[in-house]
Short mmCIF file of C-alpha atoms and ligand atoms in Angstrom, two decimals:
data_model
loop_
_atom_site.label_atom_id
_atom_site.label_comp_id
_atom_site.label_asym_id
_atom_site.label_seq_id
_atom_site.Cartn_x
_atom_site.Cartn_y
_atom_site.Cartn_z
CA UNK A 975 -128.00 -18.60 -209.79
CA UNK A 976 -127.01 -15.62 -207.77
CA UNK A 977 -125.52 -15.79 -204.81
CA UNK A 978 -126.76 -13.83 -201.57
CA UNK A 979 -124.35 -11.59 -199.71
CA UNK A 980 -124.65 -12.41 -196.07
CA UNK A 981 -126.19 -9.93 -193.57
CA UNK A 982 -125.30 -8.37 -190.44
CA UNK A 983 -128.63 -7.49 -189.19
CA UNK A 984 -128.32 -5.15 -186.22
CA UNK A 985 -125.95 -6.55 -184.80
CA UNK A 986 -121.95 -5.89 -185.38
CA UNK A 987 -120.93 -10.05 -184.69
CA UNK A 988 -121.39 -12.06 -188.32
CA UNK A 989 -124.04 -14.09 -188.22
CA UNK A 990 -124.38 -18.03 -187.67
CA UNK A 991 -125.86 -18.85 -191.16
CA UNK A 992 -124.07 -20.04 -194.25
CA UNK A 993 -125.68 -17.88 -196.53
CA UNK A 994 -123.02 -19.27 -199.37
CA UNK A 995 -125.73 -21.85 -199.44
CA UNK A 996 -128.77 -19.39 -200.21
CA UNK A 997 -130.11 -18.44 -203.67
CA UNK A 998 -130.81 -15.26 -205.05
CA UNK A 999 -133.93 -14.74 -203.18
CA UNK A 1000 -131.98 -15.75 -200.23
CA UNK A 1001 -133.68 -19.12 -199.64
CA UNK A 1002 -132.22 -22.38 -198.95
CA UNK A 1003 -133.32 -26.06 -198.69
CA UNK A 1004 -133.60 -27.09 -195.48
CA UNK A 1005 -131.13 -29.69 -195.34
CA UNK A 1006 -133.35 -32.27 -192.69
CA UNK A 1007 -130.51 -35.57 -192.67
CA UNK A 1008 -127.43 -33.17 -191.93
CA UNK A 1009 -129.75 -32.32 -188.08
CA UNK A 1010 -128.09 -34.43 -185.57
CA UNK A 1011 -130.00 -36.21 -182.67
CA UNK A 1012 -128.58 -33.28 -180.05
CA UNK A 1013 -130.08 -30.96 -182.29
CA UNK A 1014 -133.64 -32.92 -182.71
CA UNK A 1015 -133.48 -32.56 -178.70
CA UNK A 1016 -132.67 -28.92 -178.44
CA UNK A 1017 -135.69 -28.28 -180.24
CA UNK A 1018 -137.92 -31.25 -178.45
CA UNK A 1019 -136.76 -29.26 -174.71
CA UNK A 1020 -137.83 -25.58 -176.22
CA UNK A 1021 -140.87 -26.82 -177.20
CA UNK A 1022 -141.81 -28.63 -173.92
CA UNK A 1023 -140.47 -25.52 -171.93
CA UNK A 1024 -142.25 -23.04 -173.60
CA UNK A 1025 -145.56 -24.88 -174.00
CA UNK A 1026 -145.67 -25.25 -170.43
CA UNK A 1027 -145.71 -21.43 -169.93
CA UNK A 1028 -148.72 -20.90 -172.31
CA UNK A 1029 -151.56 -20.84 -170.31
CA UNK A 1030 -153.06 -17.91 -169.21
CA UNK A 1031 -149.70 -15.51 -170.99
CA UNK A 1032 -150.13 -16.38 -174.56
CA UNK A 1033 -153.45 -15.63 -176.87
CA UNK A 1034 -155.73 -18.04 -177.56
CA UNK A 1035 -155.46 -18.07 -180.80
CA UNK A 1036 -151.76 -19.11 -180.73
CA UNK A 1037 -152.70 -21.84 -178.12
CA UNK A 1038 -155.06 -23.08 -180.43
CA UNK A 1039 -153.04 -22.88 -183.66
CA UNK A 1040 -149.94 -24.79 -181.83
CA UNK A 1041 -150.68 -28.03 -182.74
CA UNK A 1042 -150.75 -27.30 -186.23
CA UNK A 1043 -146.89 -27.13 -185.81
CA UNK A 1044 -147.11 -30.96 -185.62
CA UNK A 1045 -144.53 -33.50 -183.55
CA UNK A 1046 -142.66 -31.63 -180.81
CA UNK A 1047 -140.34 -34.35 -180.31
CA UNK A 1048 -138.16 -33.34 -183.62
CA UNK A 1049 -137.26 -30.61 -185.36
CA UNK A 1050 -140.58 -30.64 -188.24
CA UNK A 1051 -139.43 -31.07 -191.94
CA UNK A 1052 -140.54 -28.02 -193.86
CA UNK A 1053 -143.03 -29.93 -196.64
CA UNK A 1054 -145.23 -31.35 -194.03
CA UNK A 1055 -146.09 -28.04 -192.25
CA UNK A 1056 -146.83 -26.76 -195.55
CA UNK A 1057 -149.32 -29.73 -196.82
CA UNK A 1058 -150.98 -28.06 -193.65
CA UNK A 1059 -150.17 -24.38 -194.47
CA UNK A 1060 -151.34 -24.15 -197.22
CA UNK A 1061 -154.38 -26.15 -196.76
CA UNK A 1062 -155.46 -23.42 -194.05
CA UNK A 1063 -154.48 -19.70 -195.27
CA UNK A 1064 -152.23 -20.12 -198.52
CA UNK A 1065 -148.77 -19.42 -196.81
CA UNK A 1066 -146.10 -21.58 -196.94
CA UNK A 1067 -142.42 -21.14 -194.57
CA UNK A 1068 -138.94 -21.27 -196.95
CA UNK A 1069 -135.62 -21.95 -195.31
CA UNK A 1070 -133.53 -19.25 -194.84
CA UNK A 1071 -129.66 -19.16 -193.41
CA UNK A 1072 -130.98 -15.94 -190.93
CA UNK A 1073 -131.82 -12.79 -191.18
CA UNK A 1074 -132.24 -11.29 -194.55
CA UNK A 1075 -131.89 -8.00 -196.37
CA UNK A 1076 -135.25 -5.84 -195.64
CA UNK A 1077 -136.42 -5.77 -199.40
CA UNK A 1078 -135.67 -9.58 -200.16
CA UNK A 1079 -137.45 -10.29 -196.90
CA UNK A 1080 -140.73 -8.06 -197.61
CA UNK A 1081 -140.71 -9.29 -201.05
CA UNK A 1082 -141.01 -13.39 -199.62
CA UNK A 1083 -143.85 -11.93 -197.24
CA UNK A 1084 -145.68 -9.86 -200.01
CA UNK A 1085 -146.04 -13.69 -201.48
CA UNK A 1086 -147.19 -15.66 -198.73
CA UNK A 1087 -143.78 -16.96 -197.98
CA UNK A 1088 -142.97 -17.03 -194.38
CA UNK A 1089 -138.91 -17.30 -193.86
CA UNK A 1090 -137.39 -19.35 -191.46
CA UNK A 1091 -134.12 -19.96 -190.61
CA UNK A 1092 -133.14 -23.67 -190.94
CA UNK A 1093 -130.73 -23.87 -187.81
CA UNK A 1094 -130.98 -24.72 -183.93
CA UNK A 1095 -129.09 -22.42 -181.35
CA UNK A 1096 -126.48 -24.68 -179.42
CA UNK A 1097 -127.34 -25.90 -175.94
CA UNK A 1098 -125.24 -23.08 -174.31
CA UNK A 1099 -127.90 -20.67 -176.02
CA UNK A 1100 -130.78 -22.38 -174.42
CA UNK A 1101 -131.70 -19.07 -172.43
CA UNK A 1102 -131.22 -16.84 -174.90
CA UNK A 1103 -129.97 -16.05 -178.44
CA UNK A 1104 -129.46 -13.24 -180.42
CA UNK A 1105 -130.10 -14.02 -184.15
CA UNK A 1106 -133.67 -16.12 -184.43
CA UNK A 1107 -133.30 -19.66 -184.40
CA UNK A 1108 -135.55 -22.33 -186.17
CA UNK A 1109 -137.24 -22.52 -182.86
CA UNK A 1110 -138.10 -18.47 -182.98
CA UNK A 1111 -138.57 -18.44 -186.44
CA UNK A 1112 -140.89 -22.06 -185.99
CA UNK A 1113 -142.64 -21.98 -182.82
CA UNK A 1114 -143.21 -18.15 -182.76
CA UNK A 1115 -144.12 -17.22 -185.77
CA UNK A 1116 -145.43 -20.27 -187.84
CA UNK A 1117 -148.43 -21.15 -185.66
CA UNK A 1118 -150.23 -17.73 -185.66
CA UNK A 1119 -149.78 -18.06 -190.13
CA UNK A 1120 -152.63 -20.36 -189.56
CA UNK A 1121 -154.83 -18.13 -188.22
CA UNK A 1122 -156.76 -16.20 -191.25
CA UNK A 1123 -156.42 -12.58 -189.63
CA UNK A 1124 -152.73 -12.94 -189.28
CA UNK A 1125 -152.17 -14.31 -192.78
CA UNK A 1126 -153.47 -11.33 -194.20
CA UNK A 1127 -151.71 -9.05 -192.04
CA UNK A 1128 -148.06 -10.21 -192.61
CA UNK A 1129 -148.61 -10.45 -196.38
CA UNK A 1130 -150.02 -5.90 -196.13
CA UNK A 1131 -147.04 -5.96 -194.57
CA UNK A 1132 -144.65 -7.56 -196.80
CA UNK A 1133 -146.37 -5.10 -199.74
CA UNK A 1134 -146.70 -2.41 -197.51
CA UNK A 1135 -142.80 -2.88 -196.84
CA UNK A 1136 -141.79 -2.75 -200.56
CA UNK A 1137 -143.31 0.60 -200.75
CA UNK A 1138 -141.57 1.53 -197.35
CA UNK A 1139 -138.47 0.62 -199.35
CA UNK A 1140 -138.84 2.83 -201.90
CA UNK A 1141 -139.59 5.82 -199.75
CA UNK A 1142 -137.28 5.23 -197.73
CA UNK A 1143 -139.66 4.67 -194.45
CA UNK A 1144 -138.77 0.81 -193.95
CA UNK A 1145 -137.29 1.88 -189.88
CA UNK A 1146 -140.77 3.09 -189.84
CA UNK A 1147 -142.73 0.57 -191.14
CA UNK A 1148 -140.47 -2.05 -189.16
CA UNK A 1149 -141.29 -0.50 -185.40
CA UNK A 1150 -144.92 -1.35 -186.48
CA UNK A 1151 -143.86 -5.22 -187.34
CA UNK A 1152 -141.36 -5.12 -184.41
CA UNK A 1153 -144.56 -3.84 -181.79
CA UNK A 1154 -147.19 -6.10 -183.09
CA UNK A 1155 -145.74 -9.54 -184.81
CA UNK A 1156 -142.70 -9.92 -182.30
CA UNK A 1157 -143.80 -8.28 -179.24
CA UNK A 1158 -147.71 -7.61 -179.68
CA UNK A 1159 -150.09 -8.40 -176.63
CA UNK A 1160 -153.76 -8.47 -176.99
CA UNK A 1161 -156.36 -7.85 -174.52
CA UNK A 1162 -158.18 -11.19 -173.84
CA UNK A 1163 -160.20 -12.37 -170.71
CA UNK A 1164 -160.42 -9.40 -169.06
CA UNK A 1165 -156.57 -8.97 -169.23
CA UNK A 1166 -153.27 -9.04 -171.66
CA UNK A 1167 -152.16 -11.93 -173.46
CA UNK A 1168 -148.93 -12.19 -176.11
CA UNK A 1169 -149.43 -13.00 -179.76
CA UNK A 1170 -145.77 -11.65 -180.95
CA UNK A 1171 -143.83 -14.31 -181.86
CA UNK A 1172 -140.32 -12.90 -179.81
CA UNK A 1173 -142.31 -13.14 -176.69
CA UNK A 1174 -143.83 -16.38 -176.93
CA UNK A 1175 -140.32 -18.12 -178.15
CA UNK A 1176 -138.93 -16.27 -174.75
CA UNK A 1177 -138.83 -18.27 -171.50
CA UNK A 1178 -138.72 -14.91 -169.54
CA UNK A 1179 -140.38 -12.48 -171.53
CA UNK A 1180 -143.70 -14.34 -171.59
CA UNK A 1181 -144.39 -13.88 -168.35
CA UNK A 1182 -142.41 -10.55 -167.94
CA UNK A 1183 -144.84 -8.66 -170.82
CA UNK A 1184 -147.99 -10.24 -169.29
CA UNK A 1185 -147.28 -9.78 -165.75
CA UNK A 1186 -144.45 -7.50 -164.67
CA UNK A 1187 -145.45 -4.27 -163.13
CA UNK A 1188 -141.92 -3.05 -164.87
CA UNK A 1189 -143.03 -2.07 -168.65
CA UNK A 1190 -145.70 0.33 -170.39
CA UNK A 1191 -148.82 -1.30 -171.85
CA UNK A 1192 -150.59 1.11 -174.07
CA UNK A 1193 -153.45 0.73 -176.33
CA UNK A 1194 -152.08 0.42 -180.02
CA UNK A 1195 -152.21 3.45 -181.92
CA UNK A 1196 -150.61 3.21 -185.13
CA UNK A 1197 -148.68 7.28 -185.27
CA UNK A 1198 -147.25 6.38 -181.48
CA UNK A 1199 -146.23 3.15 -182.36
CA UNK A 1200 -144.83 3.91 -185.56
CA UNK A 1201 -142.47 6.74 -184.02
CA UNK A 1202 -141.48 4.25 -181.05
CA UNK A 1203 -137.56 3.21 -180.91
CA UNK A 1204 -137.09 -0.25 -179.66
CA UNK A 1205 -134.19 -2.89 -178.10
CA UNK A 1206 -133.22 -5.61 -179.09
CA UNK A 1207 -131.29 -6.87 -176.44
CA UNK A 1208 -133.35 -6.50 -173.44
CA UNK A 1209 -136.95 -7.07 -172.88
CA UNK A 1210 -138.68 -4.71 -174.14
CA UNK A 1211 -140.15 -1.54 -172.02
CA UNK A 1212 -143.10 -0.56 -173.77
CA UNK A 1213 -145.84 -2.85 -175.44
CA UNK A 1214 -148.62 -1.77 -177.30
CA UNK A 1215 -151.84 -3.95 -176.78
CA UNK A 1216 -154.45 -4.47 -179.26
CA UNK A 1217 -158.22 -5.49 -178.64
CA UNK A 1218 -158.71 -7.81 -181.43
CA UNK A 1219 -157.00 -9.30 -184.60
CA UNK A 1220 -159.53 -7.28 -186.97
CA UNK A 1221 -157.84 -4.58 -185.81
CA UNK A 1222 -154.02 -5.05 -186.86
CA UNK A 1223 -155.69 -5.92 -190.74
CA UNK A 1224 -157.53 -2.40 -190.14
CA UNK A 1225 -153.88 -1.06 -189.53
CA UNK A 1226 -152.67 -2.40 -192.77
CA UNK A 1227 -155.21 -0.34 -195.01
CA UNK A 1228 -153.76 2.59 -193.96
CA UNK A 1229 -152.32 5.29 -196.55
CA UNK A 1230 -149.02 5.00 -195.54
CA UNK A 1231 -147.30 7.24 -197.63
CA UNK A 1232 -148.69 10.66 -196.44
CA UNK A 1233 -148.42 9.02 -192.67
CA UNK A 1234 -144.86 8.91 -193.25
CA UNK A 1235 -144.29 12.63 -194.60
CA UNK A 1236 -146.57 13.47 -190.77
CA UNK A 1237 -144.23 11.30 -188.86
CA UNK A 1238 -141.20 12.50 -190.28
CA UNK A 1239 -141.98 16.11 -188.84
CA UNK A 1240 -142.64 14.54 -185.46
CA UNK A 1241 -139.76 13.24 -182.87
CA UNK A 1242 -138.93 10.01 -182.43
CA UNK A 1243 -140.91 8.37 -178.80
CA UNK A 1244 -137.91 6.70 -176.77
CA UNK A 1245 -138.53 2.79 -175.77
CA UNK A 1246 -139.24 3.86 -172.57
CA UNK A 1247 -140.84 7.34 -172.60
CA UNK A 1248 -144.40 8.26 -171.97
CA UNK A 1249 -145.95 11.26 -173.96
CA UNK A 1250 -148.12 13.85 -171.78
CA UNK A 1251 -151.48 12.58 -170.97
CA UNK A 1252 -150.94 8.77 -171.51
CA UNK A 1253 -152.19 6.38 -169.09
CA UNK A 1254 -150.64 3.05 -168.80
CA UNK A 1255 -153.78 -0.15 -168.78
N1 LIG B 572 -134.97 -11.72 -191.98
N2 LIG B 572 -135.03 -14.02 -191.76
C1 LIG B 572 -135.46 -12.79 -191.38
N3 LIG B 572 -136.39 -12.71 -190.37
C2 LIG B 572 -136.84 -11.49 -189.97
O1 LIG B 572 -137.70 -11.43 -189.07
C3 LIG B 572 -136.34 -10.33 -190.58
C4 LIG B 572 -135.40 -10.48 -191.60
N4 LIG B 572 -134.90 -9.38 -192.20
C5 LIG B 572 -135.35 -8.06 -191.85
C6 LIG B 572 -136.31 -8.03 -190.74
N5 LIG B 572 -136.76 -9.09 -190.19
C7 LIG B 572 -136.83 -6.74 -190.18
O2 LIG B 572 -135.90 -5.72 -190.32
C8 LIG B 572 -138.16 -6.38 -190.87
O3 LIG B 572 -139.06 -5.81 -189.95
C9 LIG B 572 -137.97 -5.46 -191.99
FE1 LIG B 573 -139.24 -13.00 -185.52
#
């Protein structure tokens, strides 16, 4: 059994995870008795925080998928989401110590396994953390794998990032996940709700991408997005808004490879930059 090296992700501090624990593949067993009762309430006051800010910023099909997450009094054990998970689309979550190498992480998608880190931030981290957390990786991302639109996307994604790999277009390929699964709104009731999973595990980017006169929202077009730089430690100054889920699983049927030979000719957009002509909704 292979050990994983650990990764730095994009940032330059190491990261929290032990990934001495991690196989090959980079997954580990979440280890539920070594959680300790500050940690079951860390999770518990995220949850009730969060929820709270739902209505009327976050999609509806996230509100209704929620419950599906189970108990929000305790951290959830990773078996019993999946009796559920895979009941409903197929998926199921593995542990993971954090981030993971691109290729090992497309690979887990590309089989309908959703990684999530098995660790809480401390309390001191309550606002905000850099790495995902169980509660990113759980709250954000897990609820939306029930929904059957989703499910399909993130696994194109995971097979569309293997071939990214090996033409070298996986920064590409990653603005695309970065614009739609982490910070993706969606037009809904006659305005903009979020369905990424970084903005609905954020206390103030929920309401800040929904309602703050601050940032672009432009209609999602896959060559803008694709060529758009992003942060990662601020909220973000651009979103690109989407008018249904059909259309993200439209996105993933694209013939990728020529798009990338196009897009390399063409000049990166910066996070914040409008191109002539565009009109902010
Ligand atoms: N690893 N655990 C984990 N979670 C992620 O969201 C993740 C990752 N590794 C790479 C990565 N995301 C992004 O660079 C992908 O878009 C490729
Ligand atoms: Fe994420």
């Amino acid at each position: 059994m292979g050990q994983a090296p650990v990764v730095y992700g994009q940032s330059d501090r190491p990261p929290r995870g032990d990934y001495t624990r991690a196989h090959a593949d980079y997954t580990c067993t979440q280890d539920y008795a070594a959680y300790t009762e500050a940690e079951h309430d860390t999770y518990h006051h995220l949850y009730e925080r969060q929820s709270a800010l739902l209505a009327g910023r976050a999609s509806q099909h996230f509100i209704d998928a929620l419950p599906s997450l189970g108990a929000k009094e305790r951290i959830p054990r990773f078996e019993e989401i999946n009796d559920r998970l895979f009941k409903a689309t197929g998926w199921e979550i593995v542990g993971v110590p954090g981030l993971i190498p691109e290729v090992p992480f497309f690979s887990l998608l590309a089989q309908r396994k959703f990684p999530v880190t098995d660790w809480i931030r401390k309390p001191e981290e309550f606002e905000y953390i850099v790495e995902p957390d169980i509660f990113h990786d759980l709250f954000g991302h897990v609820p939306l794998l029930f929904n059957p639109v989703m499910a399909d996307f993130i696994q194109a994604y995971g097979q569309g990032g293997l071939k990214a790999a090996e033409l070298g277009a996986c920064e590409m390929l990653s603005r695309l996940y970065w614009y739609t699964v982490e910070f993706g709104l969606i037009r809904e009731d006659g305005g903009v709700r979020a369905y990424g999973a970084g903005i609905l595990s954020s206390v103030g980017e929920l309401e800040y991408s929904v309602n703050s006169p601050q940032p672009h929202r432009l209609p999602l077009q896959l060559e803008r997005t694709m060529r758009t730089l992003y942060k990662i430690d601020t909220y973000q100054q651009t979103y690109f808004v989407i008018d249904d889920m059909q259309q993200l699983l439209a996105l993933a049927n694209t013939e990728f490879a020529p798009l990338y030979e196009q897009l390399r000719q063409q000049p990166t957009v910066g996070a914040r930059e409008l191109l002539a002509g565009e009109q902010p909704l």
